[in-house]
Tab-separated table of C-alpha atoms in Angstrom:
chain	number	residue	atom	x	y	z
A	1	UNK	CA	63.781	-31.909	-27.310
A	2	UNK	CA	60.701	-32.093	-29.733
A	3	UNK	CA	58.598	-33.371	-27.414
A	4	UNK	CA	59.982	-30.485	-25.716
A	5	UNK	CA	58.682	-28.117	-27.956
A	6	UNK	CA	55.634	-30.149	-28.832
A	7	UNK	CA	54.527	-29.493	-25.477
A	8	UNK	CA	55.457	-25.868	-24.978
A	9	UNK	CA	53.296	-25.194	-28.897
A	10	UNK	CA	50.188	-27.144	-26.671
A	11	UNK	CA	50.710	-25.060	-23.857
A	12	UNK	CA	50.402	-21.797	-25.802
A	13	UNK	CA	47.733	-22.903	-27.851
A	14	UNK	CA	45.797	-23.789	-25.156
A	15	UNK	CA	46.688	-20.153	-23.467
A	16	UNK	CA	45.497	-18.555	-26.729
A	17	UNK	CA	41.916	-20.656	-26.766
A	18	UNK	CA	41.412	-20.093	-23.263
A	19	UNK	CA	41.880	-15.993	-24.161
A	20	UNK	CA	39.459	-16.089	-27.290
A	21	UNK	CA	37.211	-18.128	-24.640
A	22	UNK	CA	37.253	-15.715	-21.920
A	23	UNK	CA	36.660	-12.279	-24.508
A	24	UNK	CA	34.328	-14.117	-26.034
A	25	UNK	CA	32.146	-14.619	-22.810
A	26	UNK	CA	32.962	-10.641	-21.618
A	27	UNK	CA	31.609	-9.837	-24.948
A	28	UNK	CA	28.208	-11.855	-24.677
A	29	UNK	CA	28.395	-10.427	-20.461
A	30	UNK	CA	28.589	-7.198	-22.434
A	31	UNK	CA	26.215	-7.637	-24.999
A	32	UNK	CA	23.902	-8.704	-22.508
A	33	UNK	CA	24.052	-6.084	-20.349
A	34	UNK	CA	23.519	-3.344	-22.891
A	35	UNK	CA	20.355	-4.943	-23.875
A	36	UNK	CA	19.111	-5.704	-20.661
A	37	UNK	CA	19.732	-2.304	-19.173
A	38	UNK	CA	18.189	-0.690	-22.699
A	39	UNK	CA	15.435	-2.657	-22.249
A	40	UNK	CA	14.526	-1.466	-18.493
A	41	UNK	CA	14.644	2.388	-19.351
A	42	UNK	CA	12.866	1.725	-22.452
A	43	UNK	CA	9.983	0.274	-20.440
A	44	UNK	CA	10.458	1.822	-17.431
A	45	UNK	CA	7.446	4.594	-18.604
A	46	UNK	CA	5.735	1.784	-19.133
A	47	UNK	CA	5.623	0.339	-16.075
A	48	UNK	CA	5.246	3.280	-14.378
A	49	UNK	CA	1.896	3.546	-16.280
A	50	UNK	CA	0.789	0.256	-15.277
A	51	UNK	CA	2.160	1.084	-11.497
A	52	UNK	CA	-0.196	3.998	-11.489
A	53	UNK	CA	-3.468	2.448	-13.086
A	54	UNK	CA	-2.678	-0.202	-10.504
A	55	UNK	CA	-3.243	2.022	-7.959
A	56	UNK	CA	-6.453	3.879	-9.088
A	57	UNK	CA	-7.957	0.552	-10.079
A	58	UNK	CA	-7.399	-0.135	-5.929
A	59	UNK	CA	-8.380	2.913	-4.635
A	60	UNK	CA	-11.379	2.731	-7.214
A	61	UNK	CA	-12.195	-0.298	-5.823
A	62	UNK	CA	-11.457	0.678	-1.958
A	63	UNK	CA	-14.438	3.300	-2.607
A	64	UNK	CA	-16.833	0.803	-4.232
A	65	UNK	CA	-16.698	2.353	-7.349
A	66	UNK	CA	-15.321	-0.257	-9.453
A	67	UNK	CA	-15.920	-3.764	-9.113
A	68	UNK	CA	-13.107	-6.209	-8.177
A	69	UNK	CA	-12.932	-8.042	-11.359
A	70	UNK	CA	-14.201	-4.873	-13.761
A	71	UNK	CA	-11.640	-2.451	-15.814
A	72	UNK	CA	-14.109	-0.087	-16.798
A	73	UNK	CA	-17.124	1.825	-14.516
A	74	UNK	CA	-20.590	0.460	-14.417
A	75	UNK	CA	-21.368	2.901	-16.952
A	76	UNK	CA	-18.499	2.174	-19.150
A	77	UNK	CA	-16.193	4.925	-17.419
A	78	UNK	CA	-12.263	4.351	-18.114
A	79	UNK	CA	-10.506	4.092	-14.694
A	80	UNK	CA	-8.744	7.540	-15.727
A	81	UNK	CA	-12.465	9.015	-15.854
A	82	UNK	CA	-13.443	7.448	-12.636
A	83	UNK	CA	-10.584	8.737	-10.815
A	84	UNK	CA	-10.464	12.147	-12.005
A	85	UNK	CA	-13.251	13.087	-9.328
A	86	UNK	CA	-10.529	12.406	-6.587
A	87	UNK	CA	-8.455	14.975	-5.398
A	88	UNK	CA	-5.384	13.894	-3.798
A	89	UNK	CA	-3.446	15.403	-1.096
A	90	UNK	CA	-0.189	15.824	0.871
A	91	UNK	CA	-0.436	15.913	4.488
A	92	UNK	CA	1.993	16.230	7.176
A	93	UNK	CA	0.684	12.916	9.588
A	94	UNK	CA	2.348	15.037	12.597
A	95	UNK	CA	0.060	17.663	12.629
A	96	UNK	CA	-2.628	16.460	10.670
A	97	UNK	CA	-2.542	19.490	8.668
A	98	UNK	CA	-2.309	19.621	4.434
A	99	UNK	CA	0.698	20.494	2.416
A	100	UNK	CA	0.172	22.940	-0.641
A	101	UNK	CA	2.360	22.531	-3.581
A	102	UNK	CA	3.722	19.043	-2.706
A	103	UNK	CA	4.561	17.198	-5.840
A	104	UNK	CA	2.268	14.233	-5.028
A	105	UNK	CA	2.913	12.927	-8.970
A	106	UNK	CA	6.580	12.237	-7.768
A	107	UNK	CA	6.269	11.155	-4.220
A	108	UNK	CA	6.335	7.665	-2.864
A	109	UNK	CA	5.592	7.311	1.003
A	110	UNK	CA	7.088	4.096	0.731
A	111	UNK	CA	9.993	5.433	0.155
A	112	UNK	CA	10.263	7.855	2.217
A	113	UNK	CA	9.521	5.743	4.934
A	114	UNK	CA	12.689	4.379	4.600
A	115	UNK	CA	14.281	7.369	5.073
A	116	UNK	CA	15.584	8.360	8.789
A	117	UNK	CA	15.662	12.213	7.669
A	118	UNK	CA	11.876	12.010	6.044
A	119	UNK	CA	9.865	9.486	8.431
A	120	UNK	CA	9.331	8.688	12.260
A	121	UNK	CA	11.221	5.850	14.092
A	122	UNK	CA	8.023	3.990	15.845
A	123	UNK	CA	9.026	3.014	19.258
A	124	UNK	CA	7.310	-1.096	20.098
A	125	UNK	CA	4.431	0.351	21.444
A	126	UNK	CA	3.532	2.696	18.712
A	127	UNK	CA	4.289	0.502	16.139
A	128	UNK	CA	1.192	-1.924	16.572
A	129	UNK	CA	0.866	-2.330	12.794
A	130	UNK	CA	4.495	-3.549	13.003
A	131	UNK	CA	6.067	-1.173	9.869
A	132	UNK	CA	9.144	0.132	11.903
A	133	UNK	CA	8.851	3.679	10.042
A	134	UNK	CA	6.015	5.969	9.632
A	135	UNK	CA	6.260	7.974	6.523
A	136	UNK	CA	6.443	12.086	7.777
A	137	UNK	CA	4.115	12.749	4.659
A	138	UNK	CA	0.976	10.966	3.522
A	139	UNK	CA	-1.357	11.256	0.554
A	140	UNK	CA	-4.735	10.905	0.631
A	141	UNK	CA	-7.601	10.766	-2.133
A	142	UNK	CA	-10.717	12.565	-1.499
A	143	UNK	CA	-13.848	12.487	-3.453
A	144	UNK	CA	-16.442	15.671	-3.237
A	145	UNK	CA	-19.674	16.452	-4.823
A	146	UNK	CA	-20.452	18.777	-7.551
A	147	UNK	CA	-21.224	20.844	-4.435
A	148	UNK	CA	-18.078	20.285	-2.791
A	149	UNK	CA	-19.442	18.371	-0.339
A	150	UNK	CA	-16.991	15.360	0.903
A	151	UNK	CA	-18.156	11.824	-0.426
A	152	UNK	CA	-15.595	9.669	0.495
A	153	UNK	CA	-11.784	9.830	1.562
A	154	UNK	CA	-9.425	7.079	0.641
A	155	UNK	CA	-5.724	6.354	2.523
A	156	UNK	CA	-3.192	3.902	1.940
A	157	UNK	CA	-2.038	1.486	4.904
A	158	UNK	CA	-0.186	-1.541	5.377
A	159	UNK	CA	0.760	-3.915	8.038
A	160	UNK	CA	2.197	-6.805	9.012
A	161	UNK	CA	0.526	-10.457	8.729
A	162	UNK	CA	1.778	-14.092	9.231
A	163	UNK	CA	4.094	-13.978	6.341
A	164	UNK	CA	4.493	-10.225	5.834
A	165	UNK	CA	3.443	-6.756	4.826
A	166	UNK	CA	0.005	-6.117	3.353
A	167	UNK	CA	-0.317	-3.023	1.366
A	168	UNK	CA	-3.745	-1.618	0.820
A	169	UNK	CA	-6.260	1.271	0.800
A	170	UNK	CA	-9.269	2.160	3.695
A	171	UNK	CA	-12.372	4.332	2.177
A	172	UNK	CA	-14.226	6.397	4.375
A	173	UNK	CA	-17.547	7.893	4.180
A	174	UNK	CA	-18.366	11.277	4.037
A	175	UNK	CA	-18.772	10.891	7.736
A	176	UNK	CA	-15.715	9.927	7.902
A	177	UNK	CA	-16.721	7.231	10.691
A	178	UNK	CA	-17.826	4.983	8.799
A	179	UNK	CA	-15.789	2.436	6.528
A	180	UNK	CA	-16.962	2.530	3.199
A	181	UNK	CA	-14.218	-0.181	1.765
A	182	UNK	CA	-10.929	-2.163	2.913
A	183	UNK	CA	-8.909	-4.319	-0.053
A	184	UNK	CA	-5.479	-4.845	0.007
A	185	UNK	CA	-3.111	-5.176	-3.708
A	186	UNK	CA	-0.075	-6.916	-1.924
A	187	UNK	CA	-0.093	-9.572	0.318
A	188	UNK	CA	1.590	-13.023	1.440
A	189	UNK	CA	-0.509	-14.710	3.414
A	190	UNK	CA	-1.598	-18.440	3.208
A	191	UNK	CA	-3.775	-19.200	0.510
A	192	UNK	CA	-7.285	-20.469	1.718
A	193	UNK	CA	-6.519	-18.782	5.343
A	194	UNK	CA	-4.770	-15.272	5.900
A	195	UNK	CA	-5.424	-15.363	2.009
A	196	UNK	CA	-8.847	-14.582	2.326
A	197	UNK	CA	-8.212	-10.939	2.748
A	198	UNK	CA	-8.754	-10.883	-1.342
A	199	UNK	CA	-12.110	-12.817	-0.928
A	200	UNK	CA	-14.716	-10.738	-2.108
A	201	UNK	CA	-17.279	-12.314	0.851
A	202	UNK	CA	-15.121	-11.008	3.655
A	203	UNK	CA	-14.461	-7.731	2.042
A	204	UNK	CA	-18.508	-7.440	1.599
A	205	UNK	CA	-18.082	-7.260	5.331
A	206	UNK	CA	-16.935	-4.188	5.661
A	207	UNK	CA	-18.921	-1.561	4.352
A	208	UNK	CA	-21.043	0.437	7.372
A	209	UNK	CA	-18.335	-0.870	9.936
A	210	UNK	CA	-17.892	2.169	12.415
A	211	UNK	CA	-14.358	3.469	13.019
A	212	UNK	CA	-13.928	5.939	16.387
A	213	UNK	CA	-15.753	5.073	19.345
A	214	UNK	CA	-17.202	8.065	21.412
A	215	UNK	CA	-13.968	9.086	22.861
A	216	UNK	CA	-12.995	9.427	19.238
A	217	UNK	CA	-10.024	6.028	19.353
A	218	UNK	CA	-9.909	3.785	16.230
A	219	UNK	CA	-11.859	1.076	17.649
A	220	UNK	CA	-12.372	-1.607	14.612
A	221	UNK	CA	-12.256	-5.060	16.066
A	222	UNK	CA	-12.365	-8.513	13.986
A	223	UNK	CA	-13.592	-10.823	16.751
A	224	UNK	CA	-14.689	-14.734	16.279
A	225	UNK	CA	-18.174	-14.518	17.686
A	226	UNK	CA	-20.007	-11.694	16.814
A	227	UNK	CA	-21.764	-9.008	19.744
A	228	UNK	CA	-25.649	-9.065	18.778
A	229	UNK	CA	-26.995	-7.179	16.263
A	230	UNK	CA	-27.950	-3.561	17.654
A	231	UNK	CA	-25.214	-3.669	20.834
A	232	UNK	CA	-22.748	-1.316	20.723
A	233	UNK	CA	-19.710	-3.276	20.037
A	234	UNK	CA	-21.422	-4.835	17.252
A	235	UNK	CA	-21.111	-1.634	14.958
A	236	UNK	CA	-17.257	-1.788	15.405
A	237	UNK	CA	-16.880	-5.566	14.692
A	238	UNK	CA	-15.719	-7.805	11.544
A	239	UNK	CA	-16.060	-11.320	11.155
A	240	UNK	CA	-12.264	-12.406	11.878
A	241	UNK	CA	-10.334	-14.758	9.188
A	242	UNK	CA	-11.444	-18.441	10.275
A	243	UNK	CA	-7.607	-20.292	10.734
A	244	UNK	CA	-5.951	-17.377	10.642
A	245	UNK	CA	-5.025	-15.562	13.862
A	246	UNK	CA	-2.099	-13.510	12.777
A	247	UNK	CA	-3.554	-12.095	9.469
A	248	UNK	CA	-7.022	-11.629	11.623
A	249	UNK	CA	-4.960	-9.375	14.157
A	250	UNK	CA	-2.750	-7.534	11.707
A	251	UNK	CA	-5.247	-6.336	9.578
A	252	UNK	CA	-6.826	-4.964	12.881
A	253	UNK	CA	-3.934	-3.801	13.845
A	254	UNK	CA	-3.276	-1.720	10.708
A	255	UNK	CA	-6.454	-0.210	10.466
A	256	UNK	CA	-6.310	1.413	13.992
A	257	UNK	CA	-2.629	2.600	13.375
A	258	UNK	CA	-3.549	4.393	10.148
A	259	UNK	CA	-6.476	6.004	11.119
A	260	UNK	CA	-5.324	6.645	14.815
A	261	UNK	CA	-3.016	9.251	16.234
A	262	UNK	CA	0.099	8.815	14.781
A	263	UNK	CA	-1.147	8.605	11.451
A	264	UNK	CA	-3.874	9.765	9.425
A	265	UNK	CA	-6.329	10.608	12.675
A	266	UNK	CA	-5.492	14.324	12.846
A	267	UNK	CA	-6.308	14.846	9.506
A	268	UNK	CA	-9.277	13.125	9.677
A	269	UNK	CA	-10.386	15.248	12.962
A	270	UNK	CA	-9.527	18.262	11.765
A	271	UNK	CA	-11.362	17.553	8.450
A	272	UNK	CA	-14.438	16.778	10.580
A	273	UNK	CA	-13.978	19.519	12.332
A	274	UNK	CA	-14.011	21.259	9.234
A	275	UNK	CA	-17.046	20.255	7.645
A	276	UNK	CA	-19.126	20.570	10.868
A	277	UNK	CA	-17.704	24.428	10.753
């Protein structure tokens, strides 16, 4: 019998530690939690700042008007002073025509391309860029002259690679047929091949690179072996990404898309229709 009992006062001690284990772990799980999620709305503003000076540093950049490795202007302009000359826009990529009073500050197309009530189902041949959804609103960031004359316009687009999506922006000239800029903030793709997007070389190669050809279709084409210099084909070409086939086409692929039809092109029409008026 005492061994009995000896055994039954183990049993319930051992109950009772395993108890003070167990609330003492929930506590720490709790404890934990509170200052994690106190944490992420405490910086949340500040990563939204970052977020957004991420994005005018690339659209900066995009336009040639801040230098990849630079924070500040050539003149010593913040990037807040640098991109207050932009105006940006809300347009609805259907009809190509602007939105006033859309609360660009709290839109994300990204977002809303995820949404089956706010974005377009592509069908496989549409979808060339390979994104699935096409965003039913896009911004755009357009710099003008003192005069009001249009300088350059800047759009976001993104595409699938090798290894997956590459989010960037495209800068046009005034002309708006001719690229003034291509540089992408996200990517995946192999370092030393698709990678190469970043390189500063192949992004040299874009500037002057003519978009619509005369029947007004995106025509950009990165091609191995160059047409020679003064043929027509040669103003629409980019030296492709040696090694790197997949990257090479869907960075062509993405550029078309965005500027073409079911995208950004009827905006850009009707704002060249615009300006010739």
């Amino acid at each position: 019998m005492p061994d009995t009992e000896a055994a039954a006062s183990d049993s319930g001690s051992n109950k009772d530690s395993l108890s003070r284990i167990m609330l003492v772990a929930l506590s720490v799980c709790l404890v934990c939690s509170i200052v994690v999620s106190t944490a992420a709305v405490a910086l949340k503003p500040a990563q939204e700042a970052n977020k957004a000076l991420d994005r005018k540093q690339n659209i900066l950049r995009a336009a040639g008007l801040l230098a990849a490795d630079a924070s500040v202007g050539a003149g010593g302009e913040s990037i807040d002073e640098l991109f207050a000359s932009f105006r940006q826009v809300a347009i609805d990529l259907e009809t190509g025509q602007l939105i006033e009073g859309f609360d660009t500050a709290g839109y994300d197309p990204l977002k809303a391309a995820k949404d089956p009530g706010r974005s377009l189902d592509l069908t496989p041949e549409q979808d060339i860029a390979t994104i699935g959804r096409r965003e039913d609103v896009g911004l755009a960031y357009l710099l003008e002259g003192a005069d009001g004359t249009l300088d350059k316009v800047v759009i976001p687009v993104r595409g699938y690679g090798l290894w997956g999506t590459l989010y960037g922006f495209l800068a046009l000239e005034g002309d708006l047929n001719t690229i003034a800029g291509l540089g992408f903030y996200e990517q995946k793709e192999t370092p030393g091949l698709g990678g190469e997007v970043d390189n500063p070389a192949w992004k040299a190669l874009w500037p002057g690179v003519k978009l619509y050809d005369g029947s007004g279709k995106p025509s950009v084409a990165l091609v191995k072996g160059r047409s020679p210099e003064g043929s027509p084909a040669a103003d629409y070409e980019v030296d492709a990404l040696s090694g790197a086939t997949f990257t090479t086409k869907g960075v062509q692929n993405l550029v078309n898309f965005w500027t073409g039809e079911l995208a950004y092109g009827p905006y850009l029409k009707q704002l060249s229709n615009n300006r010739r008026g």
